[in-house]
């Protein structure tokens, strides 16, 4: 069964450093998303992406964050100048379509720890 | 803003039934999803409701009442592996594809 994959599974970085989290969405999916989950808190939407551009972003997704689809398979989230509060699990998700009933399938996540 | 409420934790015994409630207050409701999340893992899709009524999928069923802003997830014949967090998530018409999640209900299944 096709699945969303993410690398790395864990990332430890120093405050102020840049990190890039990578995702390979399900191959025939066209809509991509990033969510994060701070330990013990709810899953929060960051951004959605379609047709090589951002469709929607939350207030969390400020200038520190960017997304890119550098090739036909990868979807990346870059966090510049990381802060302690960026420590969280970051989930990538994809869906085949953008309709209201379209299921979003989540990857296993990247656990980011900022020291 | 949006408000999605679920109980924090529920405990039930193996073989029993548990009902997890979710209430929401949103502008422009456009569908409700239930996901299961085991500790340290990704949310996995369980069910979707957009019209009033019950959707059944094996041991899991989900119900929606749009007029009451209410949904529940029913887990029957509980198994130990059902111990997990169950997340209620809502889509709204003012948003393109964003899922807004509740805090999740931790279900503990005991022998």
Short mmCIF file of N, CA, C and O in Angstrom, two decimals, chain B:
data_model
loop_
_atom_site.label_atom_id
_atom_site.label_comp_id
_atom_site.label_asym_id
_atom_site.label_seq_id
_atom_site.Cartn_x
_atom_site.Cartn_y
_atom_site.Cartn_z
N UNK B 1 -13.38 32.12 15.81
CA UNK B 1 -12.44 31.02 15.74
C UNK B 1 -13.15 29.68 15.84
O UNK B 1 -14.35 29.61 15.95
N UNK B 2 -12.38 28.64 15.79
CA UNK B 2 -12.94 27.29 15.83
C UNK B 2 -12.68 26.68 17.19
O UNK B 2 -11.69 26.95 17.83
N UNK B 3 -13.61 25.83 17.61
CA UNK B 3 -13.48 25.15 18.89
C UNK B 3 -13.84 23.70 18.70
O UNK B 3 -14.95 23.41 18.22
N UNK B 4 -12.93 22.82 19.02
CA UNK B 4 -13.20 21.39 18.88
C UNK B 4 -12.88 20.73 20.22
O UNK B 4 -11.74 20.80 20.68
N UNK B 5 -13.87 20.11 20.84
CA UNK B 5 -13.71 19.56 22.18
C UNK B 5 -13.91 18.05 22.20
O UNK B 5 -14.86 17.54 21.62
N UNK B 6 -13.02 17.39 22.89
CA UNK B 6 -13.09 15.94 23.09
C UNK B 6 -12.70 15.67 24.54
O UNK B 6 -11.90 16.42 25.12
N UNK B 7 -13.19 14.55 25.11
CA UNK B 7 -12.71 14.19 26.44
C UNK B 7 -11.22 13.84 26.37
O UNK B 7 -10.73 13.39 25.33
N UNK B 8 -10.54 14.07 27.45
CA UNK B 8 -9.09 13.84 27.47
C UNK B 8 -8.74 12.36 27.45
O UNK B 8 -7.83 11.94 26.73
N UNK B 9 -9.43 11.59 28.25
CA UNK B 9 -9.09 10.18 28.37
C UNK B 9 -10.32 9.35 28.68
O UNK B 9 -11.25 9.80 29.33
N UNK B 10 -10.31 8.11 28.17
CA UNK B 10 -11.36 7.14 28.47
C UNK B 10 -10.70 5.79 28.68
O UNK B 10 -9.73 5.46 27.99
N UNK B 11 -11.26 5.02 29.59
CA UNK B 11 -10.74 3.68 29.85
C UNK B 11 -11.85 2.68 29.65
O UNK B 11 -13.00 2.92 30.03
N UNK B 12 -11.55 1.55 29.02
CA UNK B 12 -12.54 0.50 28.79
C UNK B 12 -11.82 -0.84 28.78
O UNK B 12 -10.60 -0.91 28.59
N UNK B 13 -12.60 -1.89 28.97
CA UNK B 13 -11.99 -3.22 29.00
C UNK B 13 -12.07 -3.89 27.63
O UNK B 13 -12.93 -3.56 26.81
N UNK B 14 -11.18 -4.80 27.44
CA UNK B 14 -11.11 -5.57 26.20
C UNK B 14 -12.47 -6.20 25.92
O UNK B 14 -13.12 -6.73 26.82
N UNK B 15 -12.92 -6.10 24.66
CA UNK B 15 -14.20 -6.68 24.27
C UNK B 15 -15.38 -5.75 24.44
O UNK B 15 -16.47 -6.01 23.92
N UNK B 16 -15.17 -4.66 25.14
CA UNK B 16 -16.27 -3.72 25.40
C UNK B 16 -16.43 -2.74 24.23
O UNK B 16 -15.76 -2.85 23.21
N UNK B 17 -17.35 -1.79 24.44
CA UNK B 17 -17.61 -0.73 23.46
C UNK B 17 -17.26 0.61 24.10
O UNK B 17 -17.54 0.83 25.28
N UNK B 18 -16.67 1.49 23.34
CA UNK B 18 -16.40 2.83 23.85
C UNK B 18 -16.88 3.86 22.83
O UNK B 18 -16.76 3.65 21.61
N UNK B 19 -17.48 4.93 23.31
CA UNK B 19 -17.96 6.00 22.45
C UNK B 19 -17.20 7.28 22.78
O UNK B 19 -17.22 7.75 23.91
N UNK B 20 -16.55 7.83 21.78
CA UNK B 20 -15.75 9.05 21.96
C UNK B 20 -16.51 10.20 21.32
O UNK B 20 -16.76 10.18 20.11
N UNK B 21 -16.86 11.18 22.11
CA UNK B 21 -17.63 12.31 21.61
C UNK B 21 -16.73 13.46 21.17
O UNK B 21 -15.64 13.66 21.72
N UNK B 22 -17.22 14.19 20.21
CA UNK B 22 -16.52 15.38 19.73
C UNK B 22 -17.56 16.45 19.45
O UNK B 22 -18.53 16.20 18.73
N UNK B 23 -17.41 17.61 20.05
CA UNK B 23 -18.29 18.73 19.73
C UNK B 23 -17.46 19.82 19.09
O UNK B 23 -16.28 20.00 19.43
N UNK B 24 -18.06 20.51 18.16
CA UNK B 24 -17.32 21.54 17.45
C UNK B 24 -18.18 22.78 17.26
O UNK B 24 -19.41 22.70 17.18
N UNK B 25 -17.52 23.91 17.25
CA UNK B 25 -18.18 25.18 16.93
C UNK B 25 -17.33 25.81 15.84
O UNK B 25 -16.21 26.23 16.09
N UNK B 26 -17.87 25.82 14.65
CA UNK B 26 -17.11 26.36 13.52
C UNK B 26 -18.02 27.20 12.65
O UNK B 26 -19.24 27.03 12.67
N UNK B 27 -17.40 28.06 11.88
CA UNK B 27 -18.15 28.78 10.87
C UNK B 27 -17.94 28.05 9.55
O UNK B 27 -16.81 27.86 9.13
N UNK B 28 -19.02 27.60 8.94
CA UNK B 28 -18.90 26.94 7.65
C UNK B 28 -18.38 25.52 7.74
O UNK B 28 -17.34 25.20 7.15
N UNK B 29 -19.08 24.66 8.43
CA UNK B 29 -18.66 23.27 8.57
C UNK B 29 -18.59 22.61 7.18
O UNK B 29 -19.47 22.76 6.34
N UNK B 30 -17.52 21.84 6.98
CA UNK B 30 -17.34 21.22 5.67
C UNK B 30 -16.78 19.81 5.77
O UNK B 30 -16.08 19.35 4.89
N UNK B 31 -17.10 19.13 6.88
CA UNK B 31 -16.69 17.73 6.99
C UNK B 31 -15.90 17.46 8.26
O UNK B 31 -15.22 18.34 8.77
N UNK B 32 -16.03 16.23 8.75
CA UNK B 32 -15.36 15.85 10.00
C UNK B 32 -14.67 14.51 9.81
O UNK B 32 -15.25 13.57 9.24
N UNK B 33 -13.44 14.42 10.26
CA UNK B 33 -12.62 13.22 10.13
C UNK B 33 -12.26 12.70 11.51
O UNK B 33 -12.08 13.47 12.46
N UNK B 34 -12.12 11.39 11.60
CA UNK B 34 -11.55 10.77 12.78
C UNK B 34 -10.25 10.07 12.39
O UNK B 34 -10.20 9.35 11.38
N UNK B 35 -9.23 10.31 13.21
CA UNK B 35 -7.94 9.68 13.01
C UNK B 35 -7.55 8.95 14.30
O UNK B 35 -7.93 9.37 15.40
N UNK B 36 -6.76 7.89 14.14
CA UNK B 36 -6.17 7.18 15.28
C UNK B 36 -4.68 7.50 15.31
O UNK B 36 -4.03 7.53 14.26
N UNK B 37 -4.16 7.76 16.49
CA UNK B 37 -2.73 8.03 16.61
C UNK B 37 -2.15 7.26 17.78
O UNK B 37 -2.46 7.54 18.94
N UNK B 38 -1.28 6.29 17.47
CA UNK B 38 -0.53 5.63 18.51
C UNK B 38 0.64 6.52 18.91
O UNK B 38 1.12 7.33 18.12
N UNK B 39 1.07 6.37 20.14
CA UNK B 39 2.11 7.24 20.71
C UNK B 39 3.34 7.27 19.81
O UNK B 39 3.88 6.22 19.44
N UNK B 40 3.77 8.46 19.46
CA UNK B 40 4.97 8.63 18.65
C UNK B 40 4.81 8.29 17.18
O UNK B 40 5.81 8.25 16.45
N UNK B 41 3.58 8.06 16.75
CA UNK B 41 3.35 7.69 15.36
C UNK B 41 2.46 8.70 14.65
O UNK B 41 1.96 9.65 15.26
N UNK B 42 2.27 8.49 13.36
CA UNK B 42 1.45 9.40 12.57
C UNK B 42 -0.03 9.12 12.78
O UNK B 42 -0.43 7.99 13.05
N UNK B 43 -0.87 10.13 12.64
CA UNK B 43 -2.31 9.89 12.61
C UNK B 43 -2.68 9.02 11.41
O UNK B 43 -2.17 9.24 10.31
N UNK B 44 -3.56 8.05 11.62
CA UNK B 44 -4.05 7.24 10.51
C UNK B 44 -5.56 7.41 10.40
O UNK B 44 -6.27 7.43 11.40
N UNK B 45 -6.03 7.53 9.17
CA UNK B 45 -7.42 7.83 8.88
C UNK B 45 -8.34 6.70 9.31
O UNK B 45 -8.06 5.52 9.05
N UNK B 46 -9.43 7.06 9.97
CA UNK B 46 -10.44 6.07 10.35
C UNK B 46 -11.75 6.29 9.60
O UNK B 46 -12.31 5.35 9.05
N UNK B 47 -12.26 7.54 9.62
CA UNK B 47 -13.59 7.75 9.02
C UNK B 47 -13.81 9.21 8.68
O UNK B 47 -13.09 10.10 9.16
N UNK B 48 -14.83 9.43 7.85
CA UNK B 48 -15.20 10.76 7.39
C UNK B 48 -16.71 10.89 7.38
O UNK B 48 -17.42 9.97 6.91
N UNK B 49 -17.21 12.01 7.90
CA UNK B 49 -18.64 12.31 7.85
C UNK B 49 -18.83 13.74 7.36
O UNK B 49 -18.12 14.65 7.82
N UNK B 50 -19.78 13.93 6.45
CA UNK B 50 -20.15 15.29 6.09
C UNK B 50 -21.67 15.46 6.15
O UNK B 50 -22.17 16.56 6.37
N UNK B 51 -22.40 14.36 5.99
CA UNK B 51 -23.85 14.39 6.11
C UNK B 51 -24.25 13.78 7.45
O UNK B 51 -23.53 12.95 8.01
N UNK B 52 -25.41 14.16 7.95
CA UNK B 52 -25.90 13.60 9.20
C UNK B 52 -26.07 12.09 9.09
O UNK B 52 -26.49 11.59 8.04
N UNK B 53 -25.76 11.40 10.17
CA UNK B 53 -26.00 9.97 10.19
C UNK B 53 -24.77 9.18 10.57
O UNK B 53 -23.76 9.73 11.00
N UNK B 54 -24.93 7.89 10.42
CA UNK B 54 -23.91 6.94 10.86
C UNK B 54 -23.16 6.34 9.68
O UNK B 54 -23.76 5.94 8.70
N UNK B 55 -21.84 6.30 9.82
CA UNK B 55 -20.98 5.61 8.84
C UNK B 55 -20.34 4.44 9.57
O UNK B 55 -19.71 4.64 10.60
N UNK B 56 -20.50 3.24 9.01
CA UNK B 56 -19.95 2.06 9.69
C UNK B 56 -18.82 1.46 8.88
O UNK B 56 -18.92 1.31 7.66
N UNK B 57 -17.75 1.11 9.61
CA UNK B 57 -16.59 0.49 8.96
C UNK B 57 -16.06 -0.57 9.88
O UNK B 57 -15.20 -0.32 10.72
N UNK B 58 -16.58 -1.78 9.74
CA UNK B 58 -16.11 -2.86 10.60
C UNK B 58 -16.41 -2.58 12.06
O UNK B 58 -17.54 -2.28 12.43
N UNK B 59 -15.38 -2.62 12.90
CA UNK B 59 -15.58 -2.41 14.34
C UNK B 59 -15.77 -0.94 14.69
O UNK B 59 -16.15 -0.61 15.81
N UNK B 60 -15.47 -0.06 13.72
CA UNK B 60 -15.55 1.38 13.99
C UNK B 60 -16.74 1.99 13.27
O UNK B 60 -17.01 1.68 12.11
N UNK B 61 -17.46 2.88 13.97
CA UNK B 61 -18.56 3.63 13.37
C UNK B 61 -18.41 5.08 13.77
O UNK B 61 -17.92 5.38 14.86
N UNK B 62 -18.86 5.97 12.91
CA UNK B 62 -18.83 7.39 13.27
C UNK B 62 -20.16 8.01 12.92
O UNK B 62 -20.77 7.69 11.89
N UNK B 63 -20.60 8.90 13.80
CA UNK B 63 -21.91 9.54 13.66
C UNK B 63 -21.73 11.04 13.63
O UNK B 63 -20.82 11.58 14.27
N UNK B 64 -22.60 11.71 12.88
CA UNK B 64 -22.54 13.16 12.80
C UNK B 64 -23.93 13.76 12.91
O UNK B 64 -24.87 13.27 12.27
N UNK B 65 -24.04 14.84 13.71
CA UNK B 65 -25.22 15.69 13.71
C UNK B 65 -24.74 17.12 13.49
O UNK B 65 -24.15 17.74 14.39
N UNK B 66 -24.96 17.63 12.30
CA UNK B 66 -24.49 18.97 11.97
C UNK B 66 -25.25 20.03 12.75
O UNK B 66 -24.67 21.03 13.19
N UNK B 67 -26.54 19.82 12.98
CA UNK B 67 -27.32 20.83 13.70
C UNK B 67 -26.85 20.97 15.14
O UNK B 67 -26.93 22.06 15.72
N UNK B 68 -26.32 19.89 15.69
CA UNK B 68 -25.85 19.93 17.09
C UNK B 68 -24.35 20.15 17.18
O UNK B 68 -23.81 20.29 18.28
N UNK B 69 -23.67 20.18 16.06
CA UNK B 69 -22.21 20.33 16.09
C UNK B 69 -21.57 19.20 16.88
O UNK B 69 -20.70 19.43 17.73
N UNK B 70 -21.97 17.98 16.56
CA UNK B 70 -21.61 16.84 17.40
C UNK B 70 -21.30 15.62 16.54
O UNK B 70 -21.99 15.34 15.55
N UNK B 71 -20.28 14.91 16.94
CA UNK B 71 -19.93 13.65 16.31
C UNK B 71 -19.49 12.68 17.39
O UNK B 71 -19.06 13.09 18.48
N UNK B 72 -19.61 11.41 17.11
CA UNK B 72 -18.97 10.42 17.97
C UNK B 72 -18.35 9.33 17.14
O UNK B 72 -18.78 9.04 16.02
N UNK B 73 -17.33 8.73 17.72
CA UNK B 73 -16.67 7.55 17.16
C UNK B 73 -16.95 6.40 18.11
O UNK B 73 -16.73 6.50 19.31
N UNK B 74 -17.48 5.33 17.55
CA UNK B 74 -17.83 4.16 18.34
C UNK B 74 -16.86 3.03 18.02
O UNK B 74 -16.71 2.66 16.85
N UNK B 75 -16.21 2.53 19.03
CA UNK B 75 -15.29 1.42 18.86
C UNK B 75 -15.89 0.19 19.53
O UNK B 75 -16.11 0.19 20.74
N UNK B 76 -16.14 -0.83 18.75
CA UNK B 76 -16.76 -2.05 19.29
C UNK B 76 -15.72 -3.15 19.41
O UNK B 76 -14.66 -3.12 18.77
N UNK B 77 -16.05 -4.14 20.26
CA UNK B 77 -15.18 -5.32 20.45
C UNK B 77 -13.73 -4.87 20.65
O UNK B 77 -12.82 -5.30 19.92
N UNK B 78 -13.55 -4.03 21.63
CA UNK B 78 -12.24 -3.41 21.85
C UNK B 78 -11.13 -4.46 21.96
O UNK B 78 -11.29 -5.50 22.61
N UNK B 79 -10.00 -4.12 21.34
CA UNK B 79 -8.80 -4.95 21.43
C UNK B 79 -7.70 -4.11 22.07
O UNK B 79 -7.74 -2.88 22.04
N UNK B 80 -6.71 -4.79 22.61
CA UNK B 80 -5.61 -4.08 23.28
C UNK B 80 -4.94 -3.10 22.32
O UNK B 80 -4.54 -2.01 22.71
N UNK B 81 -4.86 -3.49 21.04
CA UNK B 81 -4.19 -2.62 20.07
C UNK B 81 -4.97 -1.33 19.78
O UNK B 81 -4.46 -0.42 19.13
N UNK B 82 -6.22 -1.26 20.28
CA UNK B 82 -7.00 -0.03 20.10
C UNK B 82 -6.59 1.06 21.08
O UNK B 82 -7.08 2.20 20.98
N UNK B 83 -5.73 0.72 22.02
CA UNK B 83 -5.21 1.75 22.94
C UNK B 83 -4.42 2.76 22.13
O UNK B 83 -3.39 2.43 21.53
N UNK B 84 -4.92 3.99 22.09
CA UNK B 84 -4.34 5.03 21.24
C UNK B 84 -5.07 6.33 21.51
O UNK B 84 -6.04 6.36 22.28
N UNK B 85 -4.60 7.38 20.86
CA UNK B 85 -5.32 8.65 20.92
C UNK B 85 -6.20 8.76 19.68
O UNK B 85 -5.77 8.37 18.58
N UNK B 86 -7.41 9.22 19.85
CA UNK B 86 -8.36 9.35 18.74
C UNK B 86 -8.64 10.84 18.53
O UNK B 86 -9.06 11.55 19.44
N UNK B 87 -8.35 11.28 17.32
CA UNK B 87 -8.38 12.69 16.99
C UNK B 87 -9.58 13.02 16.12
O UNK B 87 -9.80 12.38 15.09
N UNK B 88 -10.32 14.02 16.54
CA UNK B 88 -11.42 14.55 15.76
C UNK B 88 -10.87 15.75 14.99
O UNK B 88 -10.15 16.59 15.57
N UNK B 89 -11.16 15.85 13.71
CA UNK B 89 -10.63 16.96 12.91
C UNK B 89 -11.72 17.47 11.98
O UNK B 89 -12.46 16.69 11.39
N UNK B 90 -11.78 18.78 11.83
CA UNK B 90 -12.86 19.42 11.08
C UNK B 90 -12.29 20.22 9.91
O UNK B 90 -11.21 20.82 10.02
N UNK B 91 -13.02 20.21 8.83
CA UNK B 91 -12.72 21.12 7.70
C UNK B 91 -13.80 22.18 7.66
O UNK B 91 -14.96 21.91 7.97
N UNK B 92 -13.43 23.37 7.23
CA UNK B 92 -14.41 24.44 7.11
C UNK B 92 -14.37 25.04 5.71
O UNK B 92 -13.37 24.92 5.00
N UNK B 93 -15.46 25.70 5.36
CA UNK B 93 -15.60 26.22 4.00
C UNK B 93 -14.71 27.42 3.75
O UNK B 93 -14.43 27.75 2.60
N UNK B 94 -14.24 28.07 4.81
CA UNK B 94 -13.39 29.24 4.61
C UNK B 94 -11.92 28.85 4.47
O UNK B 94 -11.04 29.70 4.40
N UNK B 95 -11.67 27.56 4.43
CA UNK B 95 -10.31 27.07 4.35
C UNK B 95 -10.19 26.15 3.15
O UNK B 95 -11.14 25.48 2.78
N UNK B 96 -9.03 26.10 2.61
CA UNK B 96 -8.84 25.33 1.39
C UNK B 96 -8.76 23.83 1.65
O UNK B 96 -9.44 23.05 1.01
N UNK B 97 -7.95 23.39 2.54
CA UNK B 97 -7.83 21.95 2.79
C UNK B 97 -7.40 21.65 4.21
O UNK B 97 -7.20 20.49 4.58
N UNK B 98 -7.25 22.68 5.01
CA UNK B 98 -6.73 22.57 6.35
C UNK B 98 -7.61 21.70 7.24
O UNK B 98 -8.83 21.86 7.26
N UNK B 99 -7.00 20.76 7.93
CA UNK B 99 -7.67 20.02 8.99
C UNK B 99 -7.39 20.71 10.31
O UNK B 99 -6.24 20.99 10.63
N UNK B 100 -8.46 20.96 11.07
CA UNK B 100 -8.30 21.54 12.41
C UNK B 100 -8.60 20.45 13.41
O UNK B 100 -9.73 19.92 13.44
N UNK B 101 -7.62 20.12 14.21
CA UNK B 101 -7.72 18.98 15.10
C UNK B 101 -8.14 19.39 16.50
O UNK B 101 -7.78 20.45 17.01
N UNK B 102 -8.90 18.47 17.13
CA UNK B 102 -9.09 18.56 18.56
C UNK B 102 -7.85 18.03 19.26
O UNK B 102 -6.91 17.54 18.62
N UNK B 103 -7.86 18.11 20.57
CA UNK B 103 -6.69 17.70 21.36
C UNK B 103 -6.53 16.19 21.44
O UNK B 103 -5.48 15.71 21.86
N UNK B 104 -7.58 15.45 21.03
CA UNK B 104 -7.48 14.00 21.05
C UNK B 104 -7.99 13.39 22.34
O UNK B 104 -7.94 14.01 23.40
N UNK B 105 -8.50 12.18 22.22
CA UNK B 105 -8.97 11.41 23.38
C UNK B 105 -8.10 10.17 23.51
O UNK B 105 -8.05 9.35 22.58
N UNK B 106 -7.43 10.04 24.63
CA UNK B 106 -6.59 8.87 24.87
C UNK B 106 -7.48 7.74 25.38
O UNK B 106 -8.12 7.87 26.44
N UNK B 107 -7.55 6.67 24.62
CA UNK B 107 -8.32 5.49 25.03
C UNK B 107 -7.36 4.44 25.56
O UNK B 107 -6.39 4.08 24.89
N UNK B 108 -7.64 4.00 26.77
CA UNK B 108 -6.83 2.96 27.39
C UNK B 108 -7.70 1.70 27.50
O UNK B 108 -8.77 1.74 28.11
N UNK B 109 -7.24 0.64 26.86
CA UNK B 109 -7.95 -0.64 26.90
C UNK B 109 -7.25 -1.54 27.92
O UNK B 109 -6.04 -1.77 27.80
N UNK B 110 -8.02 -2.02 28.88
CA UNK B 110 -7.44 -2.87 29.93
C UNK B 110 -7.91 -4.31 29.74
O UNK B 110 -9.00 -4.55 29.21
N UNK B 111 -7.10 -5.27 30.19
CA UNK B 111 -7.48 -6.69 30.02
C UNK B 111 -8.71 -7.05 30.83
O UNK B 111 -9.01 -6.41 31.84
#
